mmCIF file with all atom_site columns, C-alpha atoms in Angstrom:
data_model
loop_
_atom_site.group_PDB
_atom_site.id
_atom_site.type_symbol
_atom_site.label_atom_id
_atom_site.label_alt_id
_atom_site.label_comp_id
_atom_site.label_asym_id
_atom_site.label_entity_id
_atom_site.label_seq_id
_atom_site.pdbx_PDB_ins_code
_atom_site.Cartn_x
_atom_site.Cartn_y
_atom_site.Cartn_z
_atom_site.occupancy
_atom_site.B_iso_or_equiv
_atom_site.pdbx_formal_charge
_atom_site.auth_seq_id
_atom_site.auth_comp_id
_atom_site.auth_asym_id
_atom_site.auth_atom_id
_atom_site.pdbx_PDB_model_num
ATOM 1   C CA . MET A 1 1   ? -65.193 28.297 -64.524 1.00 94.00 ? 1   MET A CA 1
ATOM 2   C CA . LEU A 1 2   ? -67.537 31.211 -63.981 1.00 98.00 ? 2   LEU A CA 1
ATOM 3   C CA . THR A 1 3   ? -67.463 33.191 -60.740 1.00 98.00 ? 3   THR A CA 1
ATOM 4   C CA . GLY A 1 4   ? -69.609 35.891 -59.241 1.00 98.00 ? 4   GLY A CA 1
ATOM 5   C CA . GLY A 1 5   ? -71.105 37.355 -56.141 1.00 98.00 ? 5   GLY A CA 1
ATOM 6   C CA . CYS A 1 6   ? -73.155 40.071 -54.531 1.00 98.00 ? 6   CYS A CA 1
ATOM 7   C CA . HIS A 1 7   ? -72.287 43.766 -54.397 1.00 98.00 ? 7   HIS A CA 1
ATOM 8   C CA . CYS A 1 8   ? -70.497 43.670 -51.029 1.00 98.00 ? 8   CYS A CA 1
ATOM 9   C CA . GLY A 1 9   ? -68.705 40.351 -51.554 1.00 98.00 ? 9   GLY A CA 1
ATOM 10  C CA . ALA A 1 10  ? -70.369 38.503 -48.669 1.00 98.00 ? 10  ALA A CA 1
ATOM 11  C CA . ILE A 1 11  ? -71.869 36.007 -51.154 1.00 98.00 ? 11  ILE A CA 1
ATOM 12  C CA . ARG A 1 12  ? -69.592 34.343 -53.718 1.00 98.00 ? 12  ARG A CA 1
ATOM 13  C CA . TYR A 1 13  ? -70.354 31.493 -56.100 1.00 98.00 ? 13  TYR A CA 1
ATOM 14  C CA . GLU A 1 14  ? -68.880 29.570 -58.995 1.00 98.00 ? 14  GLU A CA 1
ATOM 15  C CA . ALA A 1 15  ? -70.355 27.658 -61.899 1.00 97.00 ? 15  ALA A CA 1
ATOM 16  C CA . THR A 1 16  ? -68.573 24.749 -63.506 1.00 93.00 ? 16  THR A CA 1
ATOM 17  C CA . VAL A 1 17  ? -70.404 24.996 -66.858 1.00 95.00 ? 17  VAL A CA 1
ATOM 18  C CA . GLY A 1 18  ? -72.145 27.738 -68.774 1.00 95.00 ? 18  GLY A CA 1
ATOM 19  C CA . PRO A 1 19  ? -75.879 28.370 -68.720 1.00 97.00 ? 19  PRO A CA 1
ATOM 20  C CA . SER A 1 20  ? -78.349 26.715 -71.047 1.00 95.00 ? 20  SER A CA 1
ATOM 21  C CA . ARG A 1 21  ? -80.373 29.908 -71.468 1.00 96.00 ? 21  ARG A CA 1
ATOM 22  C CA . HIS A 1 22  ? -79.974 33.613 -70.867 1.00 98.00 ? 22  HIS A CA 1
ATOM 23  C CA . ALA A 1 23  ? -82.922 36.018 -70.962 1.00 98.00 ? 23  ALA A CA 1
ATOM 24  C CA . LEU A 1 24  ? -84.006 39.510 -70.000 1.00 97.00 ? 24  LEU A CA 1
ATOM 25  C CA . CYS A 1 25  ? -87.055 39.419 -67.734 1.00 97.00 ? 25  CYS A CA 1
ATOM 26  C CA . HIS A 1 26  ? -89.567 42.258 -67.633 1.00 97.00 ? 26  HIS A CA 1
ATOM 27  C CA . CYS A 1 27  ? -91.939 40.822 -65.006 1.00 95.00 ? 27  CYS A CA 1
ATOM 28  C CA . SER A 1 28  ? -93.047 43.137 -62.229 1.00 95.00 ? 28  SER A CA 1
ATOM 29  C CA . ASP A 1 29  ? -91.708 40.720 -59.584 1.00 94.00 ? 29  ASP A CA 1
ATOM 30  C CA . CYS A 1 30  ? -88.166 40.907 -61.012 1.00 94.00 ? 30  CYS A CA 1
ATOM 31  C CA . ARG A 1 31  ? -88.403 44.661 -61.472 1.00 96.00 ? 31  ARG A CA 1
ATOM 32  C CA . LYS A 1 32  ? -89.598 45.263 -57.924 1.00 94.00 ? 32  LYS A CA 1
ATOM 33  C CA . SER A 1 33  ? -87.020 42.970 -56.334 1.00 93.00 ? 33  SER A CA 1
ATOM 34  C CA . ALA A 1 34  ? -84.132 44.514 -58.293 1.00 94.00 ? 34  ALA A CA 1
ATOM 35  C CA . GLY A 1 35  ? -85.342 48.106 -58.457 1.00 93.00 ? 35  GLY A CA 1
ATOM 36  C CA . ALA A 1 36  ? -84.560 47.989 -62.174 1.00 96.00 ? 36  ALA A CA 1
ATOM 37  C CA . PRO A 1 37  ? -86.646 48.069 -65.370 1.00 97.00 ? 37  PRO A CA 1
ATOM 38  C CA . VAL A 1 38  ? -85.340 44.662 -66.515 1.00 97.00 ? 38  VAL A CA 1
ATOM 39  C CA . VAL A 1 39  ? -83.295 41.827 -64.997 1.00 97.00 ? 39  VAL A CA 1
ATOM 40  C CA . ALA A 1 40  ? -80.997 39.458 -66.884 1.00 98.00 ? 40  ALA A CA 1
ATOM 41  C CA . TRP A 1 41  ? -81.091 35.801 -65.817 1.00 97.00 ? 41  TRP A CA 1
ATOM 42  C CA . ALA A 1 42  ? -78.966 32.842 -66.898 1.00 98.00 ? 42  ALA A CA 1
ATOM 43  C CA . ILE A 1 43  ? -80.254 29.379 -66.055 1.00 98.00 ? 43  ILE A CA 1
ATOM 44  C CA . PHE A 1 44  ? -77.901 26.644 -64.837 1.00 98.00 ? 44  PHE A CA 1
ATOM 45  C CA . GLY A 1 45  ? -78.260 23.139 -63.506 1.00 97.00 ? 45  GLY A CA 1
ATOM 46  C CA . MET A 1 46  ? -78.587 23.307 -59.721 1.00 96.00 ? 46  MET A CA 1
ATOM 47  C CA . ASN A 1 47  ? -75.533 21.057 -59.327 1.00 96.00 ? 47  ASN A CA 1
ATOM 48  C CA . ASP A 1 48  ? -73.458 23.279 -61.619 1.00 97.00 ? 48  ASP A CA 1
ATOM 49  C CA . VAL A 1 49  ? -73.553 26.289 -59.256 1.00 98.00 ? 49  VAL A CA 1
ATOM 50  C CA . ARG A 1 50  ? -71.831 26.188 -55.891 1.00 98.00 ? 50  ARG A CA 1
ATOM 51  C CA . LEU A 1 51  ? -71.586 28.756 -53.106 1.00 98.00 ? 51  LEU A CA 1
ATOM 52  C CA . THR A 1 52  ? -67.977 29.470 -52.169 1.00 98.00 ? 52  THR A CA 1
ATOM 53  C CA . LYS A 1 53  ? -68.640 32.152 -49.549 1.00 98.00 ? 53  LYS A CA 1
ATOM 54  C CA . GLY A 1 54  ? -71.571 33.170 -47.400 1.00 98.00 ? 54  GLY A CA 1
ATOM 55  C CA . ALA A 1 55  ? -75.193 32.104 -47.464 1.00 97.00 ? 55  ALA A CA 1
ATOM 56  C CA . PRO A 1 56  ? -77.968 34.041 -49.151 1.00 98.00 ? 56  PRO A CA 1
ATOM 57  C CA . LYS A 1 57  ? -81.238 34.805 -47.445 1.00 98.00 ? 57  LYS A CA 1
ATOM 58  C CA . VAL A 1 58  ? -84.191 33.201 -49.260 1.00 98.00 ? 58  VAL A CA 1
ATOM 59  C CA . ARG A 1 59  ? -87.537 34.921 -49.664 1.00 96.00 ? 59  ARG A CA 1
ATOM 60  C CA . ALA A 1 60  ? -90.726 33.487 -51.154 1.00 95.00 ? 60  ALA A CA 1
ATOM 61  C CA . SER A 1 61  ? -91.658 36.098 -53.765 1.00 92.00 ? 61  SER A CA 1
ATOM 62  C CA . SER A 1 62  ? -94.567 34.059 -55.104 1.00 91.00 ? 62  SER A CA 1
ATOM 63  C CA . GLU A 1 63  ? -96.245 30.728 -54.380 1.00 93.00 ? 63  GLU A CA 1
ATOM 64  C CA . HIS A 1 64  ? -93.334 28.727 -55.820 1.00 95.00 ? 64  HIS A CA 1
ATOM 65  C CA . GLY A 1 65  ? -90.668 31.365 -56.582 1.00 94.00 ? 65  GLY A CA 1
ATOM 66  C CA . ARG A 1 66  ? -87.744 31.850 -54.232 1.00 97.00 ? 66  ARG A CA 1
ATOM 67  C CA . ARG A 1 67  ? -85.391 34.825 -54.448 1.00 97.00 ? 67  ARG A CA 1
ATOM 68  C CA . HIS A 1 68  ? -81.940 34.379 -52.946 1.00 98.00 ? 68  HIS A CA 1
ATOM 69  C CA . PHE A 1 69  ? -80.197 37.601 -51.953 1.00 97.00 ? 69  PHE A CA 1
ATOM 70  C CA . CYS A 1 70  ? -77.361 38.865 -49.804 1.00 98.00 ? 70  CYS A CA 1
ATOM 71  C CA . PRO A 1 71  ? -78.529 39.572 -46.244 1.00 98.00 ? 71  PRO A CA 1
ATOM 72  C CA . ASP A 1 72  ? -75.873 42.304 -45.934 1.00 98.00 ? 72  ASP A CA 1
ATOM 73  C CA . CYS A 1 73  ? -76.120 44.400 -49.136 1.00 97.00 ? 73  CYS A CA 1
ATOM 74  C CA . GLY A 1 74  ? -79.488 43.159 -50.406 1.00 96.00 ? 74  GLY A CA 1
ATOM 75  C CA . ALA A 1 75  ? -78.234 42.295 -53.902 1.00 97.00 ? 75  ALA A CA 1
ATOM 76  C CA . GLY A 1 76  ? -80.269 39.607 -55.627 1.00 97.00 ? 76  GLY A CA 1
ATOM 77  C CA . VAL A 1 77  ? -78.181 36.652 -56.760 1.00 98.00 ? 77  VAL A CA 1
ATOM 78  C CA . PHE A 1 78  ? -80.345 33.578 -57.515 1.00 98.00 ? 78  PHE A CA 1
ATOM 79  C CA . TYR A 1 79  ? -83.925 32.588 -58.259 1.00 97.00 ? 79  TYR A CA 1
ATOM 80  C CA . THR A 1 80  ? -85.391 29.108 -57.939 1.00 97.00 ? 80  THR A CA 1
ATOM 81  C CA . ASN A 1 81  ? -88.822 27.687 -58.705 1.00 96.00 ? 81  ASN A CA 1
ATOM 82  C CA . ASP A 1 82  ? -89.248 23.921 -58.308 1.00 94.00 ? 82  ASP A CA 1
ATOM 83  C CA . VAL A 1 83  ? -92.516 23.963 -60.269 1.00 96.00 ? 83  VAL A CA 1
ATOM 84  C CA . ILE A 1 84  ? -91.381 25.901 -63.356 1.00 93.00 ? 84  ILE A CA 1
ATOM 85  C CA . PHE A 1 85  ? -87.815 24.598 -63.531 1.00 93.00 ? 85  PHE A CA 1
ATOM 86  C CA . ASP A 1 86  ? -87.076 21.830 -61.072 1.00 94.00 ? 86  ASP A CA 1
ATOM 87  C CA . GLY A 1 87  ? -83.368 21.104 -60.626 1.00 96.00 ? 87  GLY A CA 1
ATOM 88  C CA . LEU A 1 88  ? -82.346 24.424 -62.160 1.00 97.00 ? 88  LEU A CA 1
ATOM 89  C CA . ILE A 1 89  ? -81.214 27.754 -60.746 1.00 98.00 ? 89  ILE A CA 1
ATOM 90  C CA . ASP A 1 90  ? -81.361 31.206 -62.303 1.00 98.00 ? 90  ASP A CA 1
ATOM 91  C CA . VAL A 1 91  ? -78.321 33.371 -61.707 1.00 98.00 ? 91  VAL A CA 1
ATOM 92  C CA . GLN A 1 92  ? -78.734 37.115 -61.946 1.00 98.00 ? 92  GLN A CA 1
ATOM 93  C CA . THR A 1 93  ? -76.312 37.772 -64.801 1.00 97.00 ? 93  THR A CA 1
ATOM 94  C CA . ALA A 1 94  ? -75.103 41.125 -63.515 1.00 97.00 ? 94  ALA A CA 1
ATOM 95  C CA . THR A 1 95  ? -73.639 39.342 -60.466 1.00 98.00 ? 95  THR A CA 1
ATOM 96  C CA . LEU A 1 96  ? -71.142 37.431 -62.617 1.00 98.00 ? 96  LEU A CA 1
ATOM 97  C CA . ASP A 1 97  ? -67.583 38.747 -62.403 1.00 98.00 ? 97  ASP A CA 1
ATOM 98  C CA . ASP A 1 98  ? -67.497 38.679 -66.212 1.00 98.00 ? 98  ASP A CA 1
ATOM 99  C CA . PRO A 1 99  ? -71.036 38.774 -67.636 1.00 97.00 ? 99  PRO A CA 1
ATOM 100 C CA . ASP A 1 100 ? -69.573 38.794 -71.175 1.00 97.00 ? 100 ASP A CA 1
ATOM 101 C CA . ALA A 1 101 ? -68.162 35.305 -70.557 1.00 97.00 ? 101 ALA A CA 1
ATOM 102 C CA . ILE A 1 102 ? -71.564 33.673 -71.133 1.00 97.00 ? 102 ILE A CA 1
ATOM 103 C CA . ILE A 1 103 ? -73.882 33.459 -74.115 1.00 96.00 ? 103 ILE A CA 1
ATOM 104 C CA . PRO A 1 104 ? -75.719 36.712 -74.867 1.00 97.00 ? 104 PRO A CA 1
ATOM 105 C CA . PRO A 1 105 ? -79.391 36.956 -73.946 1.00 97.00 ? 105 PRO A CA 1
ATOM 106 C CA . MET A 1 106 ? -81.525 34.869 -76.281 1.00 97.00 ? 106 MET A CA 1
ATOM 107 C CA . ALA A 1 107 ? -84.900 36.408 -75.502 1.00 97.00 ? 107 ALA A CA 1
ATOM 108 C CA . GLN A 1 108 ? -86.868 38.995 -73.615 1.00 97.00 ? 108 GLN A CA 1
ATOM 109 C CA . ILE A 1 109 ? -89.512 37.360 -71.447 1.00 97.00 ? 109 ILE A CA 1
ATOM 110 C CA . GLN A 1 110 ? -92.624 38.535 -69.625 1.00 96.00 ? 110 GLN A CA 1
ATOM 111 C CA . VAL A 1 111 ? -92.909 41.458 -72.072 1.00 97.00 ? 111 VAL A CA 1
ATOM 112 C CA . ALA A 1 112 ? -96.629 41.656 -71.282 1.00 97.00 ? 112 ALA A CA 1
ATOM 113 C CA . GLU A 1 113 ? -95.459 43.327 -68.043 1.00 97.00 ? 113 GLU A CA 1
ATOM 114 C CA . ARG A 1 114 ? -92.715 45.452 -69.629 1.00 97.00 ? 114 ARG A CA 1
ATOM 115 C CA . ILE A 1 115 ? -92.646 49.143 -68.700 1.00 97.00 ? 115 ILE A CA 1
ATOM 116 C CA . GLY A 1 116 ? -93.927 50.998 -71.768 1.00 96.00 ? 116 GLY A CA 1
ATOM 117 C CA . TRP A 1 117 ? -90.839 53.159 -72.239 1.00 96.00 ? 117 TRP A CA 1
ATOM 118 C CA . MET A 1 118 ? -88.537 50.126 -72.226 1.00 96.00 ? 118 MET A CA 1
ATOM 119 C CA . LYS A 1 119 ? -89.824 48.995 -75.635 1.00 95.00 ? 119 LYS A CA 1
ATOM 120 C CA . ASP A 1 120 ? -87.687 51.581 -77.435 1.00 95.00 ? 120 ASP A CA 1
ATOM 121 C CA . ALA A 1 121 ? -84.908 52.012 -74.866 1.00 93.00 ? 121 ALA A CA 1
ATOM 122 C CA . HIS A 1 122 ? -82.341 50.838 -77.428 1.00 92.00 ? 122 HIS A CA 1
ATOM 123 C CA . LEU A 1 123 ? -83.120 53.976 -79.487 1.00 94.00 ? 123 LEU A CA 1
ATOM 124 C CA . LEU A 1 124 ? -81.970 56.384 -76.766 1.00 92.00 ? 124 LEU A CA 1
ATOM 125 C CA . PRO A 1 125 ? -78.649 58.250 -77.217 1.00 91.00 ? 125 PRO A CA 1
ATOM 126 C CA . HIS A 1 126 ? -75.613 56.301 -75.959 1.00 90.00 ? 126 HIS A CA 1
ATOM 127 C CA . PHE A 1 127 ? -72.784 57.736 -73.841 1.00 90.00 ? 127 PHE A CA 1
ATOM 128 C CA . GLU A 1 128 ? -69.611 55.885 -72.835 1.00 91.00 ? 128 GLU A CA 1
ATOM 129 C CA . ARG A 1 129 ? -69.785 57.386 -69.348 1.00 91.00 ? 129 ARG A CA 1
ATOM 130 C CA . TYR A 1 130 ? -72.251 59.438 -67.305 1.00 87.00 ? 130 TYR A CA 1
ATOM 131 C CA . THR A 1 131 ? -72.613 63.003 -68.498 1.00 79.00 ? 131 THR A CA 1
ATOM 132 C CA . ALA A 1 132 ? -74.381 65.786 -66.596 1.00 75.00 ? 132 ALA A CA 1
ATOM 133 C CA . SER A 1 133 ? -75.281 67.665 -69.774 1.00 64.00 ? 133 SER A CA 1
#
């Protein structure tokens, strides 16, 4: 059983099985909605994910795309698109209580829209915690 929710806890969900795919999306729509340079998504069967608390607000972010987010804290939680993947739901991986419990990302998608400096982000120095120096 996988569990997760939004930043404030108003939205909670559970998944009975793991995702079939996990990817990092670089599209401008994901970036703008999350305020982040990349968003990780894991795709599940619609019937395998169940809300256990609250109800997300749904916004049409494109002709067929629907972003589901917490109306209180604004955190994005789900994405659906009946044309691209009917019967499936994307879960924003960072909203899982234990993101390491699922398969690692298998691909980076929409790289045609990737921010230029993200291409080599893995080469930057690494720090265990924030440092002001």
